[in-house]
Every structure is written in structure tokens, then in C-alpha cells.
Short mmCIF file of C-alpha atoms and ligand atoms in Angstrom, two decimals:
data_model
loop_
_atom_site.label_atom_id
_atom_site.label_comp_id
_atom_site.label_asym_id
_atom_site.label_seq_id
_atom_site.Cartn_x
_atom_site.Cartn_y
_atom_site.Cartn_z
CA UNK A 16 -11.17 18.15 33.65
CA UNK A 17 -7.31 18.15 33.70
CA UNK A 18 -5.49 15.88 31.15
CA UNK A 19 -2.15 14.52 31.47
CA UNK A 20 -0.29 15.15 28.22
CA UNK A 21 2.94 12.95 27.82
CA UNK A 22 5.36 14.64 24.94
CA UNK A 23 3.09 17.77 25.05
CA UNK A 24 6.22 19.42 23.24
CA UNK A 25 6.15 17.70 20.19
CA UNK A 26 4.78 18.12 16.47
CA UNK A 27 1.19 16.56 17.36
CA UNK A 28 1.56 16.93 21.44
CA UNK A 29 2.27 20.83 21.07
CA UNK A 30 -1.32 21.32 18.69
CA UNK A 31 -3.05 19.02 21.24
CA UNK A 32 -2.37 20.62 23.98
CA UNK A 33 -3.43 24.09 21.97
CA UNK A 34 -6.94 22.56 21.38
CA UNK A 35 -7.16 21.23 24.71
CA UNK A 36 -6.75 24.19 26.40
CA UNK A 37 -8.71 26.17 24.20
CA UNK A 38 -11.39 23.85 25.03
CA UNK A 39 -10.93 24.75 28.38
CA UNK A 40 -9.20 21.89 29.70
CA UNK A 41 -6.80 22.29 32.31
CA UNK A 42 -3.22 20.09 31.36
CA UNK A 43 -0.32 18.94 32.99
CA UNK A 44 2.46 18.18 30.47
CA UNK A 45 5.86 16.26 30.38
CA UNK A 46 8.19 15.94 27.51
CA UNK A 47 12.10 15.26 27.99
CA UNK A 48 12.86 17.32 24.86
CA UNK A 49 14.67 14.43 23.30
CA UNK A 50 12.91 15.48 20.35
CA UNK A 51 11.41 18.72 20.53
CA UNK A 52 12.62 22.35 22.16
CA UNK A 53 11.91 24.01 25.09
CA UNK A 54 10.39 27.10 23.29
CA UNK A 55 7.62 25.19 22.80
CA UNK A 56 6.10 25.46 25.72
CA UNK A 57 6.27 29.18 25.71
CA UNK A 58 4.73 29.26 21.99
CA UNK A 59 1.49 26.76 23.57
CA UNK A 60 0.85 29.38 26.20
CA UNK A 61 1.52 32.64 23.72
CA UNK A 62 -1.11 31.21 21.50
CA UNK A 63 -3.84 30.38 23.67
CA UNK A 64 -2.54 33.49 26.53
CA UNK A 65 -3.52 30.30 29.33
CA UNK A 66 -1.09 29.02 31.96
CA UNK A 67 -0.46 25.24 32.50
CA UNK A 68 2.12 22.69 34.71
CA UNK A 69 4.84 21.60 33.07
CA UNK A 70 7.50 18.97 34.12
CA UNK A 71 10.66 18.41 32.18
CA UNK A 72 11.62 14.42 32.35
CA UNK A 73 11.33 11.57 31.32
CA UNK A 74 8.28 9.62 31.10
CA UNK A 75 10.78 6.00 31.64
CA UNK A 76 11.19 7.89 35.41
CA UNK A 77 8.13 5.76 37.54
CA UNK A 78 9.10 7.65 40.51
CA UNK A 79 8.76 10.92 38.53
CA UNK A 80 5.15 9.72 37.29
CA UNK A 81 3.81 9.20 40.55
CA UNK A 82 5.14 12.78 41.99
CA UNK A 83 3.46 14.05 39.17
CA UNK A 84 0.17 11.92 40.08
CA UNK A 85 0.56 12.57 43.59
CA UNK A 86 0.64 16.53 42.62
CA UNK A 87 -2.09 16.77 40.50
CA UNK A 88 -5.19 15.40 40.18
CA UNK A 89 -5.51 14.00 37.01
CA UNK A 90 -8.93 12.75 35.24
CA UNK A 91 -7.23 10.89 31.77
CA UNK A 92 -4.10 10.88 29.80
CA UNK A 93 -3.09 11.47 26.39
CA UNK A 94 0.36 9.78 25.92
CA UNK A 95 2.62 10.93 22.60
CA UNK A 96 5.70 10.61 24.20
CA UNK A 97 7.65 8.40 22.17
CA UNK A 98 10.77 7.64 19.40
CA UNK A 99 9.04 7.86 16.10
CA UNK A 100 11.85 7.60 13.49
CA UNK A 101 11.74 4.46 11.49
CA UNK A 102 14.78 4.08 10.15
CA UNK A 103 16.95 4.86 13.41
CA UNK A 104 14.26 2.28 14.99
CA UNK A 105 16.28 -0.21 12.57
CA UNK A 106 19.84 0.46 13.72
CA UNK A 107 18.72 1.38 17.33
CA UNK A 108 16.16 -1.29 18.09
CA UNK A 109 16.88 -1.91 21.67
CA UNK A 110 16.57 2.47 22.18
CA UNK A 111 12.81 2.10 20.42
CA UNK A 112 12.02 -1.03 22.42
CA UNK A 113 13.38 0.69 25.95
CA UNK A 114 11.69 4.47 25.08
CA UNK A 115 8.53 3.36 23.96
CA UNK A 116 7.66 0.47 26.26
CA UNK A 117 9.51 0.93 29.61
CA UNK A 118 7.92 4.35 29.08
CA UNK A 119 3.98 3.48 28.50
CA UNK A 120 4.63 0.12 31.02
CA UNK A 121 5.42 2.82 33.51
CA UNK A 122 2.68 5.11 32.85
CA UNK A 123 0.15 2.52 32.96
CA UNK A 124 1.16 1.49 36.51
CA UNK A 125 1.24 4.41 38.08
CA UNK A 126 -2.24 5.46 36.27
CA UNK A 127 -3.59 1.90 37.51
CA UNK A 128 -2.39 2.81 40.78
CA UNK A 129 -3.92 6.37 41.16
CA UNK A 130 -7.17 4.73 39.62
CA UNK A 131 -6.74 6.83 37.04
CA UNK A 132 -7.90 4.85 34.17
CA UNK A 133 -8.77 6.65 30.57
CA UNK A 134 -6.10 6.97 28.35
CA UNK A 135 -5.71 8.11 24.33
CA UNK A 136 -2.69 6.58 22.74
CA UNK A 137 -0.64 7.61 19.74
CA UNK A 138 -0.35 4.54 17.31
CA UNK A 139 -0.09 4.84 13.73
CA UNK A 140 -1.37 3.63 10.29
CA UNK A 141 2.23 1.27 9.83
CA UNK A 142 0.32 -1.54 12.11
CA UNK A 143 -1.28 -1.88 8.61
CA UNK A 144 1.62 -3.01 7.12
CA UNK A 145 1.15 -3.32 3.28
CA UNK A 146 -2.78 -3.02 3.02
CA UNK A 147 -4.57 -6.01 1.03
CA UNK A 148 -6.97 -3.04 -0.24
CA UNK A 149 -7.96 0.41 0.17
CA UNK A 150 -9.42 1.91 2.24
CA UNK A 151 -8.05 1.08 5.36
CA UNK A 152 -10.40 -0.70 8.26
CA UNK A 153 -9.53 -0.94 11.80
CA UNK A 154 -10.17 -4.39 11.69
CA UNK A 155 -7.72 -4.94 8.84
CA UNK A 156 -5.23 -7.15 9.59
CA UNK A 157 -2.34 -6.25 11.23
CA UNK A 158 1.94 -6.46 10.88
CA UNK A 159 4.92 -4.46 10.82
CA UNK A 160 8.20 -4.07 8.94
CA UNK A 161 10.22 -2.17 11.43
CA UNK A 162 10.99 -2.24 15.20
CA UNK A 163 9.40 1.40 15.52
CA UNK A 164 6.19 -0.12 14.21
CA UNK A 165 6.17 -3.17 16.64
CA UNK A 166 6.63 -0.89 19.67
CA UNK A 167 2.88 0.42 18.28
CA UNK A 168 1.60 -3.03 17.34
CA UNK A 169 3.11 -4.42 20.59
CA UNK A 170 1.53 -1.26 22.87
CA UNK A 171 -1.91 -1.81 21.39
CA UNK A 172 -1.86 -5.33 22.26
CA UNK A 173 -0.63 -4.40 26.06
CA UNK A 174 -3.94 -1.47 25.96
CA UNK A 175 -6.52 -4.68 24.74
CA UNK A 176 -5.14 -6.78 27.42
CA UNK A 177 -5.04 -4.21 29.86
CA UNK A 178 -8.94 -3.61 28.99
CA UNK A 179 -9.67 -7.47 29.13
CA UNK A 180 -8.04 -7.54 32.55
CA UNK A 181 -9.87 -5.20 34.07
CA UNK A 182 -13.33 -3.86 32.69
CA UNK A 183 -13.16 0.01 34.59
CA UNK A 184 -10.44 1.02 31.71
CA UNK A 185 -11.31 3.75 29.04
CA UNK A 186 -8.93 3.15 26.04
CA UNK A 187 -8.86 5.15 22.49
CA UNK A 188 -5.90 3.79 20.79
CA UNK A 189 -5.37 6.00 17.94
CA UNK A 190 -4.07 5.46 14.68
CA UNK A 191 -2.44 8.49 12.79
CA UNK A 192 -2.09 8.63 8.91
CA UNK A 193 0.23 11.16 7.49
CA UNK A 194 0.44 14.68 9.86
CA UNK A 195 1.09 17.66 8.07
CA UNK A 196 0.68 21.65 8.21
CA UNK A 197 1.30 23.54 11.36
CA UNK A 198 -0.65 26.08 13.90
CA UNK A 199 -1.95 29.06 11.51
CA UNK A 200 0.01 31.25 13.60
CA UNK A 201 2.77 29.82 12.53
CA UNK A 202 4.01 29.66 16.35
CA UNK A 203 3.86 25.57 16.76
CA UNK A 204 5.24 23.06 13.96
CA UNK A 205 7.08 20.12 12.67
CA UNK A 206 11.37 21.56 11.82
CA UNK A 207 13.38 18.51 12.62
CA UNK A 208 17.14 19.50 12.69
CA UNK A 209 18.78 17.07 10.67
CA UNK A 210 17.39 16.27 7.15
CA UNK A 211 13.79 14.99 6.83
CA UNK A 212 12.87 11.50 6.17
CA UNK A 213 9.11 12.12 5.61
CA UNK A 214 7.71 14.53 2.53
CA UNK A 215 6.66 17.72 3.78
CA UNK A 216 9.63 18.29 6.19
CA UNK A 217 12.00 17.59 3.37
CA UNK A 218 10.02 19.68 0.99
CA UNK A 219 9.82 22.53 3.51
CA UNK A 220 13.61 22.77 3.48
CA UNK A 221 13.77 22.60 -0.41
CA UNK A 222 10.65 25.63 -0.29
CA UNK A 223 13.51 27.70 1.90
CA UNK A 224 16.50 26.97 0.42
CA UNK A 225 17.95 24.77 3.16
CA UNK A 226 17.63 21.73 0.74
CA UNK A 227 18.45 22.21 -3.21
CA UNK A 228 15.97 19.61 -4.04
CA UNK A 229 13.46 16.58 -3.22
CA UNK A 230 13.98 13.09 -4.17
CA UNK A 231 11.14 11.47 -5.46
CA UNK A 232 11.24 8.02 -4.37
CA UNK A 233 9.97 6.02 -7.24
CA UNK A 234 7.37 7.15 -10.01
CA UNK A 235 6.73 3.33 -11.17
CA UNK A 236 3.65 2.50 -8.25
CA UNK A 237 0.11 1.59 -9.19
CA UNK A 238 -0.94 4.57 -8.30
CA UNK A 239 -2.94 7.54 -10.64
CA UNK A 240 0.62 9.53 -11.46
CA UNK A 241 3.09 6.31 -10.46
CA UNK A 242 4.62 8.12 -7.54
CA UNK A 243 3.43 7.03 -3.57
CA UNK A 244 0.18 7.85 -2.25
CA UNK A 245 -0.63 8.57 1.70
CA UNK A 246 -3.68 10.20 3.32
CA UNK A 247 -2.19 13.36 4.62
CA UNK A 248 -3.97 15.34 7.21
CA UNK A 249 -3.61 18.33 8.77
CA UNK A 250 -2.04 18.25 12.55
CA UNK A 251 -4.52 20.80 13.85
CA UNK A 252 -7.69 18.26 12.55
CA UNK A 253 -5.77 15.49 13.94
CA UNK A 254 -5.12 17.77 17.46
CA UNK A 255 -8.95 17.74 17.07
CA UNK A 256 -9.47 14.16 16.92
CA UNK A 257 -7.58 14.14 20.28
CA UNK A 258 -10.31 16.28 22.13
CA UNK A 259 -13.31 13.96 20.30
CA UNK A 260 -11.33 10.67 21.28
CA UNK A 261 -10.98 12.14 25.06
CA UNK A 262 -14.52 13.30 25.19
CA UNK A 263 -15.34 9.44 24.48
CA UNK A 264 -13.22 7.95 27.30
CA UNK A 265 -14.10 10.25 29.66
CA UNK A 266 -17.49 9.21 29.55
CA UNK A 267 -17.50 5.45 28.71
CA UNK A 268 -15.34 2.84 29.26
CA UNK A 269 -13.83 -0.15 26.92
CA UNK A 270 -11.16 -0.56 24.14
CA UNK A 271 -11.36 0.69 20.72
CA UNK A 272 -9.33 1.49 17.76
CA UNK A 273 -9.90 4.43 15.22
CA UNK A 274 -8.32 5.59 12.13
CA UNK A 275 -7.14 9.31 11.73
CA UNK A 276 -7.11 10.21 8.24
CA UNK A 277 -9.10 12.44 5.79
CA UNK A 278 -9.71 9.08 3.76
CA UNK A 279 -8.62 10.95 0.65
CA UNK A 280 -5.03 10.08 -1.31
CA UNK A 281 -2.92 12.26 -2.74
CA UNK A 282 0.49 10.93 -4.76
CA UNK A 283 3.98 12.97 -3.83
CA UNK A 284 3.79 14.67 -7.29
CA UNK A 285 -0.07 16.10 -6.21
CA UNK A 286 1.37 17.46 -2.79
CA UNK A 287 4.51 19.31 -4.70
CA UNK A 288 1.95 20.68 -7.44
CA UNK A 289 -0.29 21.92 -4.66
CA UNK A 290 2.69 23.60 -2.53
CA UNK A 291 4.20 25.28 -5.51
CA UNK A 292 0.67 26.75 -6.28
CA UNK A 293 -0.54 27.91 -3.11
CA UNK A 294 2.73 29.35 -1.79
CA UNK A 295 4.01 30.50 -4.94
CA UNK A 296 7.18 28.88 -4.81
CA UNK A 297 9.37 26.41 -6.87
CA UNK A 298 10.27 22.89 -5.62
CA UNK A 299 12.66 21.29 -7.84
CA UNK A 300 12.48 17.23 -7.70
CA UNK A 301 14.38 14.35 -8.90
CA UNK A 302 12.82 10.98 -9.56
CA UNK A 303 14.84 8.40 -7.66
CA UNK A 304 14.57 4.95 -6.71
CA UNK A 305 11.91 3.51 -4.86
CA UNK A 306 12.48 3.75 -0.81
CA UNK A 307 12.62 -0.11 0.91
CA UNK A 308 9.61 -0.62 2.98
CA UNK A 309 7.41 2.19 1.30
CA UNK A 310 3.93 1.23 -0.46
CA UNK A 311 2.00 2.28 -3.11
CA UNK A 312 -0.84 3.59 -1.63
CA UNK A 313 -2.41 4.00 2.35
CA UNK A 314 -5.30 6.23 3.02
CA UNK A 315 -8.05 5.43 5.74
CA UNK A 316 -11.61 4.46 5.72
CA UNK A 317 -12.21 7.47 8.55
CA UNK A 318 -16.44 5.98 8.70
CA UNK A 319 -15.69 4.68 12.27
CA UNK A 320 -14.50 7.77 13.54
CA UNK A 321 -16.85 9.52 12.38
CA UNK A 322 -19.55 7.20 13.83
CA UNK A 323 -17.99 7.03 17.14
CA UNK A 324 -16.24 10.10 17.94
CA UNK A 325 -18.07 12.51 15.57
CA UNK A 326 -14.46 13.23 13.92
CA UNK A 327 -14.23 14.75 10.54
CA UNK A 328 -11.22 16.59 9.30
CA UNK A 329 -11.90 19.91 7.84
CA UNK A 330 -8.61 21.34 6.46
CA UNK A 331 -7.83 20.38 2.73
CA UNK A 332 -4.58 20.13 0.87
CA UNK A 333 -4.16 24.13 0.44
CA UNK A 334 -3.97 24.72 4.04
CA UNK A 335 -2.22 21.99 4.99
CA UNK A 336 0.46 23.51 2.37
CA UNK A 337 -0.05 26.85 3.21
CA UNK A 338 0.36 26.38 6.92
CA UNK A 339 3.52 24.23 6.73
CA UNK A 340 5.09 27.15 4.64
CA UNK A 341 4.09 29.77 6.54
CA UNK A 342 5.47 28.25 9.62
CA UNK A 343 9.06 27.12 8.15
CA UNK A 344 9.48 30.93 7.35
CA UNK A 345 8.54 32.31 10.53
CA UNK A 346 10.88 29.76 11.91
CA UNK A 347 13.48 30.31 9.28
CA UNK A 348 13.19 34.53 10.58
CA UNK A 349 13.55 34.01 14.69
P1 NAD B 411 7.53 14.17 18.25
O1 NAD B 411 8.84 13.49 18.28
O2 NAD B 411 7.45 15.54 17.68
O3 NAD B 411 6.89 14.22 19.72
C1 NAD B 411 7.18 13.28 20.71
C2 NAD B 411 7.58 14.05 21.96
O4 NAD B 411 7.83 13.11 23.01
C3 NAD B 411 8.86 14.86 21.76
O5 NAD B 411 8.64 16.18 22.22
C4 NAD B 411 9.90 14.13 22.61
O6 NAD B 411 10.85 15.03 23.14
C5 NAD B 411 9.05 13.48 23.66
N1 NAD B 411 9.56 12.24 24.24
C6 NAD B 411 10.02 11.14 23.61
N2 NAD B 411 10.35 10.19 24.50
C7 NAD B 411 10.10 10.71 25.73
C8 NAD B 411 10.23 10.23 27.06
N3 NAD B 411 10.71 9.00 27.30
N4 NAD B 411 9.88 11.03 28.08
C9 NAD B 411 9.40 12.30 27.85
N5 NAD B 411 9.26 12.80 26.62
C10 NAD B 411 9.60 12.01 25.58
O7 NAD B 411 6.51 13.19 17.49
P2 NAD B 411 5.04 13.46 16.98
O8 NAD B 411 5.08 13.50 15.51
O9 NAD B 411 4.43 14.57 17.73
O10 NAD B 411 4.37 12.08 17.39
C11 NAD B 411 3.70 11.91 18.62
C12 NAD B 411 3.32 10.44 18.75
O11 NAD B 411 2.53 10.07 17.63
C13 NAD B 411 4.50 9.48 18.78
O12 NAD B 411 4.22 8.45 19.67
C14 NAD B 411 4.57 8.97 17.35
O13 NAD B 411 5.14 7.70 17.28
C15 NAD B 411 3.10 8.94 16.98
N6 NAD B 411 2.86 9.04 15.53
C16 NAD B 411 3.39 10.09 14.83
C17 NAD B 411 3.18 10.17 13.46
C18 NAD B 411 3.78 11.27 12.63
O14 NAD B 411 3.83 11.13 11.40
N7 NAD B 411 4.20 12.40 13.19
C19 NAD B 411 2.42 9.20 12.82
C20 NAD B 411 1.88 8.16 13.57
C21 NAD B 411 2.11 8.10 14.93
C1 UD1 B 412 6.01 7.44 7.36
C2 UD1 B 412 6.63 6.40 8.25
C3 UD1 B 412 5.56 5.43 8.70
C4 UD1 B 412 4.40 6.15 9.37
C5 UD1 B 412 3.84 7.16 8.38
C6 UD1 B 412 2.70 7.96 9.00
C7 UD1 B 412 8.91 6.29 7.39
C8 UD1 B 412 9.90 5.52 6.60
N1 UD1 B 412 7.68 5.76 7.50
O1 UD1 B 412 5.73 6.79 6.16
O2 UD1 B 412 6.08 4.51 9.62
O3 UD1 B 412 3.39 5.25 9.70
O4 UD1 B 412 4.88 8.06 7.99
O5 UD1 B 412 3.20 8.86 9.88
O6 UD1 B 412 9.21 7.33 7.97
N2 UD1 B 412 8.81 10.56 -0.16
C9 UD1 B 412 9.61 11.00 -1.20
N3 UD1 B 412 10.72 11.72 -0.88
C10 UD1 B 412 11.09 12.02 0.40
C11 UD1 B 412 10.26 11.56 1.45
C12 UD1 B 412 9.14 10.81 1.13
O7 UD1 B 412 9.33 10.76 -2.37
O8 UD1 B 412 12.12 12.66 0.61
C13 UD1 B 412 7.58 9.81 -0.49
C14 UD1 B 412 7.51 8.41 0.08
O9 UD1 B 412 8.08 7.48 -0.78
C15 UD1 B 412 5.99 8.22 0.26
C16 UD1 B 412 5.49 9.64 0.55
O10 UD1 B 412 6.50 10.52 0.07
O11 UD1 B 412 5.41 7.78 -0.94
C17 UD1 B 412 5.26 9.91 2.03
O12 UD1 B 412 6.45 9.58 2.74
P1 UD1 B 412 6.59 9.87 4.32
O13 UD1 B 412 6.26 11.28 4.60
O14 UD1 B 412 7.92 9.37 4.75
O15 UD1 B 412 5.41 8.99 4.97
P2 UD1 B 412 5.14 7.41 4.87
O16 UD1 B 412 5.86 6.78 3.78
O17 UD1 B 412 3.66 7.23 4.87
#
């Protein structure tokens, strides 16, 4: 089976397309490297010692989809490609709304017109909005607070019409909670250049010296320690999820929606404890004021997956930890 793999360079993309080929699954992969490096690539085939195509463009480019089509025969897609920061989503709307949905618009024609018609999306646990209670359904009710999050909201509602339309589609829309950790080879990671808005990337920085401390937004939630909690899982589970969730829409066909998460919480001040502790290493924090938008607590009732696509995530907190370290030092050395 060969899988189409849009953004195959990026944090989640890169681990995917790991566990996909080591599955034996042959992949054809575009990314633009808007937000990821070209050494990627390299590190995806060092790791798993297999081969695979690879276009550099832009998944906006129709004409470019359907020479890649028209190239390769192509039995379902898995698309990441995407802008995924929320605040920038806030001063750049119009980029968010133009990247993300000119981009899966696009793919969706050309896959409609190759009759190619099986597709795993990347949405995310923000269609929750703030949660009425924990844990999370997939049949919660939905809203967003941020133009990044409506280019999610708005795609899933494109992939259920899509479905109701026409009957022969295959669609796992996907909803991510927090991605953390790295390969264990320390090859493949998350290292954005500029400084970190999420919690691991910034306290990576702080674990190498590149950052003199975190910022703990806000210690006053209703949560067990007062600081946020998120369901943070480990990107080579979630890469997992990706091969259970294609599995399923190669072999049936319909709509459906599934939660990625462990389904277990853990506050900012339990991730720092467990990173100092595994990795030996000091992470000096500030308690700050709370962060607009953020929540007190999101973590996924992960039952439906489990059902469905027989997903369970197997990594705990000391690996996810362990991994993200190892990796921001092996970067830190190249
Ligand atoms: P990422 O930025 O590391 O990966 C996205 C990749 O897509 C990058 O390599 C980027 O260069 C590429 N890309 C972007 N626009 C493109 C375009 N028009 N054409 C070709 N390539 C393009 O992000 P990620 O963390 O790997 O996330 C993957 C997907 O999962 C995204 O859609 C993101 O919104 C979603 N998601 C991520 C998280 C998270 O916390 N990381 C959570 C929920 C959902
Ligand atoms: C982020 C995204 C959200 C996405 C989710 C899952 C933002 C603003 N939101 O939110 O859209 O659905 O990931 O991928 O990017 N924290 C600190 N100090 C920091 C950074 C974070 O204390 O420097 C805290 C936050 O307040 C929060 C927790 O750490 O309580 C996790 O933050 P983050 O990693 O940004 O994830 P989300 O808030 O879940």
C-alpha cells in the first residue's frame, strides 16, 4: 500500500512516516519546509535504512498534486501539512485561512479526481474549546477561540460533508491532544527556531541553556497543584495512532472522529518535576500570569479509539521526558 504523506517533514509527519515505513508501507511525501528542515528527510530514511519519493512544494500547488497523483499510484492520504501556531493564526488570519484550506480544498479534488478516496486528517483537541467536563468525548460539543482552530473546526465540517456527498469516502479525522517526546534515536523531533509557545519546547531550551527559565502561566486553576493541566502524549504513540487510523480507512469506508490522548492529566508543575528527575537536570520556573485563551484542564476520554482503531498509547511521562531531552542535545551537538 503506498500512502501519500502531506508535511511528512514535520514534528508528527516526520514519526509517521518512520512508523509507516517500518510497517512496510511504501510513502510518497511533500512538505514545503515552511516549517520544518530539509534534513529531515535524510534523518526518516537513516532511521528506518528504506528509500521513499519525496517532492518539495507546496500542497496550495493543484497542478503539483495531480503530477504527483499522476506519478504515483496512491491507495490513501495522511494530510499534516498545515500552519499550526495559534497566536500568529491571530495576527495572520487570512495566511491560516489561505494555508490550511486552499491547501486541503486542493488535495481533496485532485484525490476525488484520481478516485482516490481514504484520507486521515490532522485536527486537534482546541475544536473542544473550553470543555463543560472531563474527559473529553468526540461528541462533545464543539467551538473555537482562534482562527488556527476554525481552519480545524471548519476542515472537519468540509470531511463530514464530503462523506455525506458521496458514500465511497474513507475519512479518520483525527484529533491530537498535547504531542511530546521525540524518536528514541534522537534523529527526528520538535526544535522550533524562535522561542516556544507550547511547554516542552520552551522547557527544552531552559534544560540546555538556550532559555534561563520557564514561565509558569498561572498557578491559581482548579486543578490538583493550581497550575494547567493537558493530556500529553508521546509523538511516537500518536505516529502509531496514524498507522491504526489508516488500517481502518483502508478497509471501510464512512466518517468518524477520534480522540488522541493517553486520557491521563498532568499539571505544568508535574511535567517540570518529572523532567528534572528523569534527566537529572534543573529547570528553574517563574509563576506568571495566566495565558488568554488557556484552560484549566483538557485530557481525552481515548475509549473510542480504543474500540475502533485498537489504539492505546504505551509511552508514559518518563519517556516522553527522556526522549525530548535526549533529542534537544543531540540537536544542540550537530
Ligand atoms: P509541523 O509544523 O511540525 O508540521 C507541518 C509540516 O507541514 C511542516 O513540515 C511544514 O513545513 C509543512 N507545511 C505547512 N504548510 C504546507 C504547505 N502548504 N505545503 C507543504 N507543506 C506544508 O506541525 P506538527 O506539529 O507536525 O503538526 C502536524 C499537523 O497536526 C498540523 O496540521 C497541526 O495543525 C496538527 N496538530 C498539531 C498539534 C501539535 O501540538 N503539534 C496538535 C494538534 C494538531
Ligand atoms: C496548545 C495550543 C492548542 C492546541 C494544543 C494541543 C497554544 C496557545 N495552544 O495548547 O491550540 O490544541 O496545544 O496541541 O499554542 N505553559 C506554561 N508556560 C509556557 C508554555 C505553556 O506554563 O511557556 C502552560 C500552559 O499554560 C498550559 C500548558 O503549559 O497549561 C500546556 O501549554 P501548551 O504546550 O501551549 O499546550 P496547550 O495550552 O494545550
Amino acid at each position: 500500500m503506498r500512502i501519500f504523506v502531506t508535511g511528512g517533514a514535520g514534528y508528527i509527519g516526520s514519526h509517521t512516516c518512520v512508523e509507516l515505513l517500518n510497517n512496510n508501507y511504501e510513502i510518497v511525501v511533500i512538505d514545503n519546509f515552511s516549517n520544518s528542515k530539509r534534513d529531515v528527510i535524510d534523518k526518516i530514511k537513516e532511521i528506518t535504512k528504506k528509500d521513499f519519493v519525496f517532492y518539495e512544494g507546496d500542497v496550495t500547488d493543484k497542478a503539483l498534486l495531480s503530477k504527483i497523483f499522476k506519478e504515483n499510484k496512491i491507495d490513501a492520504v495522511i494530510h499534516f501539512a498545515g500552519f499550526k501556531a495559534v497566536g500568529e493564526s491571530v495576527s495572520k488570519p487570512l495566511m491560516y485561512y489561505h494555508n490550511n484550506l486552499e491547501s486541503t480544498i486542493n488535495l481533496l479534488e485532485v484525490m476525488n479526481e484520481f478516485d482516490v478516496k481514504k484520507i486521515a486528517f490532522s485536527s486537534s483537541a482546541t475544536v473542544y474549546g473550553k470543555p463543560d467536563s472531563l474527559p473529553i468525548k468526540e461528541d462533545f460539543k464543539l467551538s473555537t477561540t482562534n482562527p488556527y482552530g476554525t481552519t480545524k473546526l471548519m476542515i472537519e465540517m468540509i470531511l463530514n460533508d464530503l462523506y455525506k456527498s458521496d458514500n465511497e469516502w474513507s475519512i479518520a479525522i483525527l484529533r491530537y491532544f498535547n504531542p511530546i517526546g521525540a524518536h528514541e534515536s534522537g534523529l527526528i523531533g520538535e526544535n522550533p527556531n524562535d522561542i516556544p509557545n507550547n511547554l516542552m519546547p520552551y522547557i527544552m531550551k531552559v534544560a540546555v541553556g538556550e532559555l534561563d527559565h520557564l514561565n509558569i502561566f498561572g498557578n491559581d486553576y482548579d486543578t490538583h497543584d493550581g497550575t494547567g493541566v493537558r493530556d500529553y502524549i508521546h509523538v511516537v504513540d500518536l505516529a502509531k495512532g496514524h498507522i491504526k487510523a489508516i488500517e481502518k480507512v483502508l478497509k471501510s469506508t464512512g466518517c468518524d472522529t477520534y480522540n488522541l490522548g493517553t486520557g491521563t492529566g498532568y499539571s505544568v508543575l508535574d511535567i517540570v518535576k518529572a523532567f528534572e528527575s528523569v534527566n537529572n537536570v534543573k529547570i528553574p520556573y517563574e509563576i506568571v500570569g495566566r495565558r488568554p485563551g488557556d484552560i484549566d484542564a483538557c485530557y481525552a476520554d481515548p475509549t473510542k479509539s480504543l474500540k475502533l482503531l485498537g489504539f492505546k498509547a504505551t509511552k508514559n511521562l518518563e519517556d516522553m521526558c527522556k526522549d525530548s531531552y535526549n533529542f534537544v542535545r543531540r540537536s544542540k551537538h550537530e
